[in-house]
Backbone as a printed PyTorch tensor [residue, N CA C, xyz], in Angstrom:
tensor([[[  0.8430,  -1.1720,   0.0000],
         [  0.0000,   0.0000,   0.0000],
         [  0.8880,   1.2340,   0.0000]],

        [[  0.6850,   2.0890,  -0.9580],
         [  1.4630,   3.3100,  -1.0520],
         [  0.6710,   4.4610,  -0.4390]],

        [[  1.3520,   5.2340,   0.3930],
         [  0.7070,   6.3450,   1.0780],
         [  1.4870,   7.6110,   0.7730]],

        [[  0.7740,   8.6810,   0.4730],
         [  1.3910,   9.9670,   0.1890],
         [  1.5760,  10.7170,   1.5040]],

        [[  2.8100,  10.7040,   2.0510],
         [  3.0440,  11.3240,   3.3580],
         [  3.2810,  12.8280,   3.2680]],

        [[  3.3460,  13.3900,   2.0620],
         [  3.5480,  14.8330,   1.9520],
         [  2.2950,  15.5970,   2.3800]],

        [[  1.1330,  14.9870,   2.2470],
         [ -0.1140,  15.6280,   2.6680],
         [ -0.6910,  14.8950,   3.8720]],

        [[  0.1310,  14.7050,   4.8650],
         [ -0.2750,  13.9550,   6.0520],
         [ -0.8870,  14.9110,   7.0740]],

        [[ -1.9650,  14.4870,   7.7060],
         [ -2.5910,  15.2680,   8.7720],
         [ -2.5590,  14.4280,  10.0380]],

        [[ -2.2250,  15.0620,  11.1650],
         [ -2.1380,  14.2710,  12.3830],
         [ -2.8440,  14.9500,  13.5410]],

        [[ -3.1030,  14.1500,  14.5550],
         [ -3.7050,  14.6470,  15.7890],
         [ -3.0020,  13.9480,  16.9470]],

        [[ -2.8180,  14.6780,  18.0440],
         [ -2.1140,  14.1400,  19.2130],
         [ -2.9900,  14.3370,  20.4430]],

        [[ -3.1710,  13.2660,  21.1840],
         [ -3.8680,  13.3440,  22.4720],
         [ -2.8120,  13.1340,  23.5500]],

        [[ -2.7080,  14.0710,  24.4620],
         [ -1.6560,  13.9850,  25.4710],
         [ -2.2530,  13.7560,  26.8550]],

        [[ -1.4700,  13.1040,  27.6790],
         [ -1.8160,  12.8290,  29.0840],
         [ -3.1020,  12.0130,  29.2240]],

        [[ -3.2670,  11.0090,  28.3830],
         [ -4.4200,  10.1110,  28.4840],
         [ -4.1620,   9.1580,  29.6410]],

        [[ -5.1010,   9.0330,  30.5520],
         [ -4.9210,   8.2230,  31.7610],
         [ -5.1310,   6.7490,  31.4410]],

        [[ -4.1390,   6.1780,  30.7610],
         [ -4.2200,   4.7940,  30.3370],
         [ -2.8010,   4.3060,  30.0800]],

        [[ -2.5920,   3.0290,  30.2410],
         [ -1.2700,   2.4580,  30.0040],
         [ -0.9460,   2.4610,  28.5110]],

        [[  0.2740,   2.8700,  28.1270],
         [  0.6160,   2.8510,  26.7010],
         [  0.6230,   1.4390,  26.1180]],

        [[  0.8710,   0.4200,  26.9400],
         [  0.8570,  -0.9650,  26.4550],
         [ -0.5490,  -1.3630,  26.0130]],

        [[ -1.5430,  -0.9580,  26.7730],
         [ -2.9250,  -1.2990,  26.4360],
         [ -3.4050,  -0.5140,  25.2140]],

        [[ -2.9050,   0.7070,  25.0570],
         [ -3.2850,   1.5230,  23.9050],
         [ -2.6400,   0.9740,  22.6310]],

        [[ -1.3850,   0.5390,  22.7320],
         [ -0.6850,   0.0030,  21.5550],
         [ -1.3680,  -1.2440,  21.0130]],

        [[ -1.9670,  -2.0200,  21.9080],
         [ -2.6770,  -3.2360,  21.4910],
         [ -3.7900,  -2.8850,  20.5010]],

        [[ -4.4470,  -1.7620,  20.7060],
         [ -5.5290,  -1.3290,  19.8120],
         [ -4.9570,  -0.6430,  18.5640]],

        [[ -3.9210,   0.1820,  18.7510],
         [ -3.3420,   0.9060,  17.6150],
         [ -2.7590,  -0.0420,  16.5710]],

        [[ -2.2340,  -1.1790,  17.0190],
         [ -1.6740,  -2.1540,  16.0800],
         [ -2.7390,  -2.7100,  15.1390]],

        [[ -3.9910,  -2.6930,  15.5740],
         [ -5.0740,  -3.2310,  14.7470],
         [ -5.5140,  -2.2660,  13.6440]],

        [[ -5.3070,  -0.9530,  13.8390],
         [ -5.8030,   0.0130,  12.8490],
         [ -4.7070,   0.6020,  11.9770]],

        [[ -3.4480,   0.4240,  12.3360],
         [ -2.3500,   0.9990,  11.5580],
         [ -2.3410,   0.4090,  10.1510]],

        [[ -2.3140,   1.2880,   9.1360],
         [ -2.2900,   0.8430,   7.7420],
         [ -3.6620,   0.6020,   7.1360]],

        [[ -4.7140,   0.7250,   7.9140],
         [ -6.0690,   0.4750,   7.4030],
         [ -6.6910,   1.7780,   6.9050]],

        [[ -7.7380,   1.6370,   6.1140],
         [ -8.4550,   2.8210,   5.6400],
         [ -9.2510,   3.4160,   6.8030]],

        [[ -9.6760,   4.6480,   6.6200],
         [-10.4130,   5.3440,   7.6790],
         [-11.6970,   4.6040,   8.0300]],

        [[-12.4200,   4.1550,   7.0270],
         [-13.6880,   3.4580,   7.2760],
         [-13.4670,   2.1290,   7.9910]],

        [[-12.4610,   1.3690,   7.5810],
         [-12.1520,   0.0990,   8.2560],
         [-11.7720,   0.3370,   9.7090]],

        [[-10.9570,   1.3600,   9.9410],
         [-10.5150,   1.6640,  11.3040],
         [-11.6990,   2.0440,  12.1890]],

        [[-12.6530,   2.8030,  11.6390],
         [-13.8480,   3.1680,  12.4110],
         [-14.6330,   1.9290,  12.8270]],

        [[-14.8190,   1.0100,  11.8940],
         [-15.5810,  -0.2080,  12.1890],
         [-14.8700,  -1.0400,  13.2460]],

        [[-13.5590,  -1.1820,  13.1040],
         [-12.7880,  -1.9660,  14.0730],
         [-12.8890,  -1.3560,  15.4630]],

        [[-12.7290,  -0.0380,  15.5450],
         [-12.7510,   0.6250,  16.8560],
         [-14.1350,   0.5920,  17.5010]],

        [[-15.1780,   0.6600,  16.6800],
         [-16.5390,   0.6370,  17.2300],
         [-16.8460,  -0.6830,  17.9240]],

        [[-16.3070,  -1.7880,  17.3880],
         [-16.6930,  -3.0970,  17.8950],
         [-15.6420,  -3.7770,  18.7620]],

        [[-14.5120,  -3.1420,  18.9950],
         [-13.5160,  -3.7390,  19.8920],
         [-13.9420,  -3.5180,  21.3360]],

        [[-13.7150,  -4.4930,  22.2120],
         [-14.2150,  -4.3840,  23.5840],
         [-13.2790,  -3.6600,  24.5520]],

        [[-12.2360,  -2.9850,  24.0630],
         [-11.2510,  -2.3940,  24.9610],
         [-11.5850,  -0.9480,  25.3030]],

        [[-11.1940,  -0.5380,  26.5090],
         [-11.4400,   0.8180,  26.9700],
         [-10.6090,   1.8340,  26.1800]],

        [[ -9.4850,   1.3980,  25.6400],
         [ -8.5980,   2.2890,  24.8880],
         [ -9.2150,   2.7430,  23.5690]],

        [[-10.2540,   2.0720,  23.1150],
         [-10.8650,   2.4170,  21.8220],
         [-11.5140,   3.7990,  21.8350]],

        [[-12.0490,   4.1940,  22.9720],
         [-12.7760,   5.4680,  23.0400],
         [-11.8810,   6.6760,  22.7360]],

        [[-10.7410,   6.8580,  23.4400],
         [ -9.9070,   8.0140,  23.0820],
         [ -9.2640,   7.8900,  21.6980]],

        [[ -8.9910,   6.6620,  21.2540],
         [ -8.3960,   6.4720,  19.9270],
         [ -9.4050,   6.8350,  18.8400]],

        [[-10.6590,   6.4490,  19.0300],
         [-11.7190,   6.7790,  18.0740],
         [-11.9020,   8.2930,  17.9750]],

        [[-11.9020,   8.9460,  19.1170],
         [-12.0380,  10.4020,  19.1530],
         [-10.8530,  11.0700,  18.4390]],

        [[ -9.6640,  10.5350,  18.6690],
         [ -8.4580,  11.0860,  18.0590],
         [ -8.4260,  10.8460,  16.5510]],

        [[ -8.8740,   9.6750,  16.1150],
         [ -8.9260,   9.3690,  14.6830],
         [ -9.8750,  10.3260,  13.9670]],

        [[-11.0180,  10.5740,  14.5730],
         [-11.9740,  11.5260,  13.9740],
         [-11.3770,  12.9330,  13.9110]],

        [[-10.6050,  13.2960,  14.9260],
         [ -9.9540,  14.6040,  14.9390],
         [ -8.9070,  14.7110,  13.8320]],

        [[ -8.1260,  13.6520,  13.6300],
         [ -7.1030,  13.6590,  12.5770],
         [ -7.7470,  13.7760,  11.1950]],

        [[ -8.8600,  13.0790,  10.9930],
         [ -9.5620,  13.1480,   9.7030],
         [-10.1760,  14.5340,   9.5110]],

        [[-10.7020,  15.1250,  10.5780],
         [-11.2470,  16.4810,  10.4910],
         [-10.1390,  17.4800,  10.1590]],

        [[ -8.9420,  17.2760,  10.7270],
         [ -7.7990,  18.1340,  10.3860],
         [ -7.4490,  18.0080,   8.9060]],

        [[ -7.4690,  16.7800,   8.3930],
         [ -7.1450,  16.5570,   6.9780],
         [ -8.1810,  17.2140,   6.0720]],

        [[ -9.4430,  17.1160,   6.4680],
         [-10.5230,  17.7200,   5.6740],
         [-10.4390,  19.2380,   5.6870]],

        [[-10.3040,  19.8000,   6.8690],
         [-10.3640,  21.2510,   7.0230],
         [ -9.0910,  21.9450,   6.5470]],

        [[ -7.9270,  21.4310,   6.9580],
         [ -6.6720,  22.1260,   6.6690],
         [ -6.1370,  21.8520,   5.2650]],

        [[ -6.3690,  20.6360,   4.7450],
         [ -5.7770,  20.2920,   3.4530],
         [ -6.8090,  19.9330,   2.3930]],

        [[ -8.0870,  19.9350,   2.7540],
         [ -9.1450,  19.6690,   1.7820],
         [ -9.1400,  18.2550,   1.2310]],

        [[ -8.7500,  17.2770,   2.0370],
         [ -8.6900,  15.8860,   1.5790],
         [-10.0310,  15.1940,   1.7630]],

        [[-10.2780,  14.1990,   0.9340],
         [-11.5070,  13.4180,   1.0020],
         [-11.3490,  12.3250,   2.0600]],

        [[-12.2590,  12.2310,   3.0420],
         [-12.1270,  11.2100,   4.0900],
         [-12.1810,   9.7810,   3.5640]],

        [[-12.8400,   9.5620,   2.4400],
         [-12.9320,   8.2170,   1.8840],
         [-11.6090,   7.6750,   1.3760]],

        [[-10.6740,   8.5680,   1.0560],
         [ -9.3890,   8.1160,   0.5070],
         [ -8.2850,   8.0610,   1.5560]],

        [[ -8.6140,   8.3540,   2.8150],
         [ -7.5770,   8.4370,   3.8500],
         [ -7.2410,   7.0750,   4.4440]],

        [[ -5.9670,   6.9330,   4.7980],
         [ -5.4350,   5.7130,   5.4060],
         [ -4.6900,   6.1140,   6.6720]],

        [[ -4.7650,   5.2860,   7.7060],
         [ -4.0190,   5.5460,   8.9420],
         [ -2.5530,   5.2250,   8.6520]],

        [[ -1.7430,   6.2690,   8.4210],
         [ -0.3490,   6.0500,   8.0410],
         [  0.5480,   5.8440,   9.2520]],

        [[  0.2690,   6.5380,  10.3350],
         [  1.0570,   6.3750,  11.5630],
         [  0.1030,   6.3120,  12.7440]],

        [[  0.4110,   5.4370,  13.6760],
         [ -0.3720,   5.3460,  14.9120],
         [  0.5460,   4.7850,  15.9840]],

        [[  0.8500,   5.6010,  16.9740],
         [  1.7220,   5.1190,  18.0420],
         [  1.3690,   5.7870,  19.3620]],

        [[  1.7870,   5.1330,  20.4440],
         [  1.5370,   5.6350,  21.7960],
         [  2.8570,   5.6910,  22.5470]],

        [[  3.1790,   6.8500,  23.0710],
         [  4.3730,   7.0280,  23.8870],
         [  3.9570,   7.1580,  25.3420]],

        [[  4.8380,   6.7790,  26.2230],
         [  4.5510,   6.9010,  27.6490],
         [  4.5790,   8.3510,  28.0960]],

        [[  3.6780,   8.7000,  28.9740],
         [  3.6470,  10.0350,  29.5440],
         [  4.1240,   9.9820,  30.9850]],

        [[  4.0480,  11.0910,  31.6890],
         [  4.4640,  11.0790,  33.0920],
         [  3.4590,  10.3010,  33.9350]],

        [[  3.9580,   9.4930,  34.8110],
         [  3.0670,   8.6950,  35.6560],
         [  2.5950,   9.4760,  36.8690]],

        [[  1.3530,   9.2410,  37.2610],
         [  0.8370,   9.8380,  38.4910],
         [  1.2480,   8.9410,  39.6480]],

        [[  1.6720,   9.5310,  40.7390],
         [  2.0830,   8.7360,  41.8890],
         [  1.0930,   8.9470,  43.0240]],

        [[  0.5800,   7.8560,  43.5030],
         [ -0.3390,   7.8770,  44.6380],
         [  0.2150,   6.9470,  45.7040]],

        [[ -0.2270,   7.1330,  46.9540],
         [  0.2760,   6.3130,  48.0560],
         [ -0.8700,   5.5940,  48.7330]],

        [[ -0.6480,   4.3200,  49.0090],
         [ -1.6300,   3.4910,  49.6930],
         [ -1.0820,   3.1480,  51.0740]],

        [[ -1.8450,   3.4240,  52.1150],
         [ -1.3660,   3.0880,  53.4590],
         [ -1.3020,   1.5780,  53.6680]],

        [[ -0.2320,   1.1380,  54.3080],
         [ -0.0240,  -0.2770,  54.5930],
         [  0.1840,  -0.4700,  56.0970]],

        [[  0.4320,  -1.6870,  56.4580],
         [  0.5580,  -2.0160,  57.8830],
         [  1.7950,  -1.3650,  58.5010]],

        [[  1.7220,  -1.1160,  59.7790],
         [  2.8110,  -0.5870,  60.6050],
         [  3.3240,   0.7570,  60.0920]],

        [[  2.4210,   1.5970,  59.6380],
         [  2.7760,   2.9600,  59.2550],
         [  3.4800,   3.1060,  57.9150]],

        [[  3.5610,   2.0420,  57.1580],
         [  4.2260,   2.1210,  55.8580],
         [  3.2570,   2.6480,  54.7980]],

        [[  3.8350,   3.0580,  53.6790],
         [  3.0220,   3.5030,  52.5360],
         [  3.6330,   2.9320,  51.2660]],

        [[  2.8020,   2.2820,  50.4570],
         [  3.2550,   1.7500,  49.1780],
         [  2.8690,   2.7370,  48.0790]],

        [[  3.7590,   2.8420,  47.1030],
         [  3.5020,   3.7560,  45.9930],
         [  2.6620,   3.0570,  44.9190]],

        [[  1.6710,   3.7570,  44.4250],
         [  0.8640,   3.2750,  43.3010],
         [  1.1970,   4.1690,  42.1140]],

        [[  1.5780,   3.5460,  41.0140],
         [  1.8930,   4.3120,  39.8020],
         [  0.7160,   4.2090,  38.8360]],

        [[  0.1990,   5.3470,  38.4460],
         [ -0.9050,   5.3800,  37.4890],
         [ -0.3500,   5.9250,  36.1730]],

        [[ -0.2280,   5.0650,  35.1580],
         [  0.4310,   5.4850,  33.9150],
         [ -0.4350,   6.4140,  33.0660]],

        [[  0.2390,   7.2570,  32.2960],
         [ -0.4240,   8.0880,  31.2870],
         [  0.3080,   7.8710,  29.9620]],

        [[ -0.3110,   8.2980,  28.8740],
         [  0.3400,   8.1350,  27.5720],
         [ -0.0570,   9.2720,  26.6390]],

        [[  0.7550,   9.4350,  25.6120],
         [  0.4870,  10.3850,  24.5390],
         [  0.2280,   9.5650,  23.2760]],

        [[ -0.9220,   9.7570,  22.6590],
         [ -1.2960,   8.9900,  21.4690],
         [ -1.2030,   9.9030,  20.2480]],

        [[ -0.5750,   9.4040,  19.1910],
         [ -0.4520,  10.1550,  17.9410],
         [ -1.0150,   9.3160,  16.8010]],

        [[ -1.8970,   9.9220,  16.0190],
         [ -2.4500,   9.2630,  14.8330],
         [ -2.2870,  10.2150,  13.6540]],

        [[ -1.7390,   9.6930,  12.5550],
         [ -1.5860,  10.4730,  11.3270],
         [ -2.3240,   9.7590,  10.2000]],

        [[ -3.0310,  10.5400,   9.3990],
         [ -3.7390,   9.9890,   8.2420],
         [ -3.1910,  10.6500,   6.9790]],

        [[ -3.1550,   9.8700,   5.9060],
         [ -2.6560,  10.3680,   4.6240],
         [ -3.4850,   9.7350,   3.5130]],

        [[ -3.5960,  10.4100,   2.3710],
         [ -4.3540,   9.8100,   1.2630],
         [ -3.5930,   8.6400,   0.6590]],

        [[ -4.3470,   7.6250,   0.2610],
         [ -3.7340,   6.4630,  -0.3790],
         [ -3.4710,   6.8020,  -1.8370]],

        [[ -2.2810,   6.4920,  -2.3020],
         [ -1.9300,   6.7700,  -3.6970],
         [ -2.5320,   5.7060,  -4.5950]],

        [[ -2.8490,   6.1080,  -5.8110],
         [ -3.4020,   5.1650,  -6.7830],
         [ -2.3300,   4.1520,  -7.1680]],

        [[ -2.7230,   2.8860,  -7.2160],
         [ -1.7890,   1.8390,  -7.6170],
         [ -1.8650,   1.6320,  -9.1250]],

        [[ -0.7500,   1.2630,  -9.6900],
         [ -0.7690,   0.8600, -11.0920],
         [ -0.9210,  -0.6500, -11.1310]],

        [[ -1.3760,  -1.1640, -12.2440],
         [ -1.5770,  -2.6050, -12.3650],
         [ -0.2650,  -3.3680, -12.4840]],

        [[  0.8020,  -2.6720, -12.7770],
         [  2.0900,  -3.3220, -12.9810],
         [  2.7050,  -3.7040, -11.6380]],

        [[  3.1910,  -4.9200, -11.5680],
         [  3.8350,  -5.3660, -10.3310],
         [  5.3400,  -5.2500, -10.4760]],

        [[  6.0380,  -5.3060,  -9.3510],
         [  7.4900,  -5.1620,  -9.3790],
         [  8.1540,  -6.3600, -10.0590]],

        [[  7.4910,  -7.5060, -10.0310],
         [  8.0770,  -8.7020, -10.6330],
         [  7.6200,  -8.8770, -12.0820]],

        [[  7.4390,  -7.7730, -12.7510],
         [  7.0970,  -7.7940, -14.1620],
         [  8.2520,  -8.4120, -14.9600]],

        [[  7.9360,  -9.0690, -16.0530],
         [  8.9450,  -9.7820, -16.8470],
         [ 10.0380,  -8.8360, -17.3520]],

        [[  9.6440,  -7.6450, -17.8030],
         [ 10.6340,  -6.6960, -18.3120],
         [ 11.5610,  -6.2280, -17.1940]],

        [[ 11.0110,  -6.0530, -16.0030],
         [ 11.8210,  -5.6170, -14.8650],
         [ 12.8740,  -6.6690, -14.5330]],

        [[ 12.4590,  -7.9330, -14.4920],
         [ 13.3890,  -9.0190, -14.1850],
         [ 14.4750,  -9.0880, -15.2570]],

        [[ 14.0750,  -8.9170, -16.5090],
         [ 15.0420,  -8.9630, -17.6000],
         [ 16.0480,  -7.8160, -17.4550]],

        [[ 15.5850,  -6.6170, -17.1010],
         [ 16.4880,  -5.4820, -16.9230],
         [ 17.4710,  -5.7220, -15.7910]],

        [[ 17.0150,  -6.3300, -14.7140],
         [ 17.8950,  -6.6130, -13.5850],
         [ 18.9860,  -7.5820, -14.0040]],

        [[ 18.6030,  -8.6570, -14.7020],
         [ 19.6010,  -9.6400, -15.1100],
         [ 20.5510,  -9.0800, -16.1630]],

        [[ 20.0690,  -8.2100, -17.0430],
         [ 20.9450,  -7.6030, -18.0420],
         [ 21.9830,  -6.7320, -17.3520]],

        [[ 21.5960,  -6.0170, -16.2970],
         [ 22.5450,  -5.1540, -15.5960],
         [ 23.5740,  -5.9570, -14.8080]],

        [[ 23.2460,  -7.1890, -14.4180],
         [ 24.1560,  -8.0250, -13.6380],
         [ 25.1030,  -8.8110, -14.5340]],

        [[ 24.6300,  -9.1880, -15.7080],
         [ 25.4090, -10.0570, -16.5970],
         [ 26.5790,  -9.3220, -17.2450]],

        [[ 27.5980, -10.0810, -17.6610],
         [ 28.6840,  -9.4740, -18.4410],
         [ 28.1540,  -8.9580, -19.7820]],

        [[ 28.8990,  -8.0610, -20.4090],
         [ 28.4410,  -7.3810, -21.6310],
         [ 28.3230,  -8.3230, -22.8340]],

        [[ 29.1270,  -9.3930, -22.8730],
         [ 29.1460, -10.2330, -24.0690],
         [ 28.0190, -11.2630, -24.1090]],

        [[ 27.1760, -11.3470, -23.0650],
         [ 26.0910, -12.3270, -23.0390],
         [ 24.7720, -11.6230, -23.3280]],

        [[ 23.9920, -12.1770, -24.2440],
         [ 22.6610, -11.6580, -24.5520],
         [ 21.6350, -12.6100, -23.9340]],

        [[ 20.9700, -12.2360, -22.8130],
         [ 20.1160, -13.1700, -22.0940],
         [ 18.7220, -13.3560, -22.6750]],

        [[ 18.3560, -12.6250, -23.7170],
         [ 16.9990, -12.7090, -24.2380],
         [ 16.7630, -14.0990, -24.8110]],

        [[ 15.7570, -14.7980, -24.2960],
         [ 15.4170, -16.1270, -24.7630],
         [ 16.3090, -17.2240, -24.2130]],

        [[ 17.2750, -16.8780, -23.3720],
         [ 18.2050, -17.8620, -22.8250],
         [ 17.7920, -18.2050, -21.3900]],

        [[ 17.8250, -19.4790, -20.9810],
         [ 17.5260, -19.8090, -19.5900],
         [ 18.5330, -19.1400, -18.6450]],

        [[ 18.0810, -18.8290, -17.4520],
         [ 18.9230, -18.1100, -16.5000],
         [ 20.1710, -18.9080, -16.1490]],

        [[ 20.0380, -20.2320, -15.9940],
         [ 21.2120, -21.0070, -15.5850],
         [ 22.2660, -21.0690, -16.6880]],

        [[ 21.8630, -20.8640, -17.9600],
         [ 22.8530, -20.7780, -19.0350],
         [ 23.4920, -19.3930, -19.0760]],

        [[ 22.7320, -18.3730, -18.6780],
         [ 23.2480, -17.0110, -18.7040],
         [ 24.2480, -16.7710, -17.5740]],

        [[ 24.0370, -17.4000, -16.4340],
         [ 24.9380, -17.2410, -15.2850],
         [ 25.4410, -18.6240, -14.8770]],

        [[ 26.3460, -19.2210, -15.6260],
         [ 26.7640, -20.5880, -15.3210],
         [ 27.5710, -20.7030, -14.0330]],

        [[ 28.3240, -19.6680, -13.6680],
         [ 29.1640, -19.7630, -12.4720],
         [ 28.3180, -19.9020, -11.2080]],

        [[ 27.1240, -19.3680, -11.2170],
         [ 26.2540, -19.4480, -10.0500],
         [ 25.7000, -20.8600,  -9.8790]],

        [[ 25.4270, -21.5360, -11.0140],
         [ 24.8080, -22.8530, -10.9620],
         [ 25.8160, -24.0030, -11.0410]],

        [[ 27.1010, -23.6700, -11.1880],
         [ 28.1170, -24.7040, -11.3390],
         [ 28.3070, -25.4560, -10.0230]],

        [[ 28.4120, -26.7780, -10.0930],
         [ 28.6510, -27.5800,  -8.8930],
         [ 30.1080, -27.4470,  -8.4900]],

        [[ 30.3400, -27.3050,  -7.2010],
         [ 31.7220, -27.1900,  -6.7150],
         [ 32.0930, -28.3730,  -5.8650]]])
């Protein structure tokens, strides 16, 4: 899938009161998907992390629409990651006057959307492409057109 990152729109949610590990579990499911697919996935996933991610995805698409005039139907989630934020520290009283520390994690979530580029029907393993690669590798005195590869490069196939 080819994505045009020059017209990328992003949104960042900071200090979300959630573990970045739990958020990444959801972000891994939507990265690289189209906007519509990502919406469907987030709507039906049973995780609490889906709510802020869904809100952030809609914000990123709104940024793309408003700031760059992009069509939401052609957008793809090009980047989606969660970084750790500062943890909140709380104390729980324990026996004999002690106090245990409770760490409440926060995270910063970033989602970027970009339009998907049109694909051509030609694949990288096109016959002409393979022929050009072998012509560039072969010595000048060999003409590989119509010749089997093992005859064109005998040193590679020679038994030692």
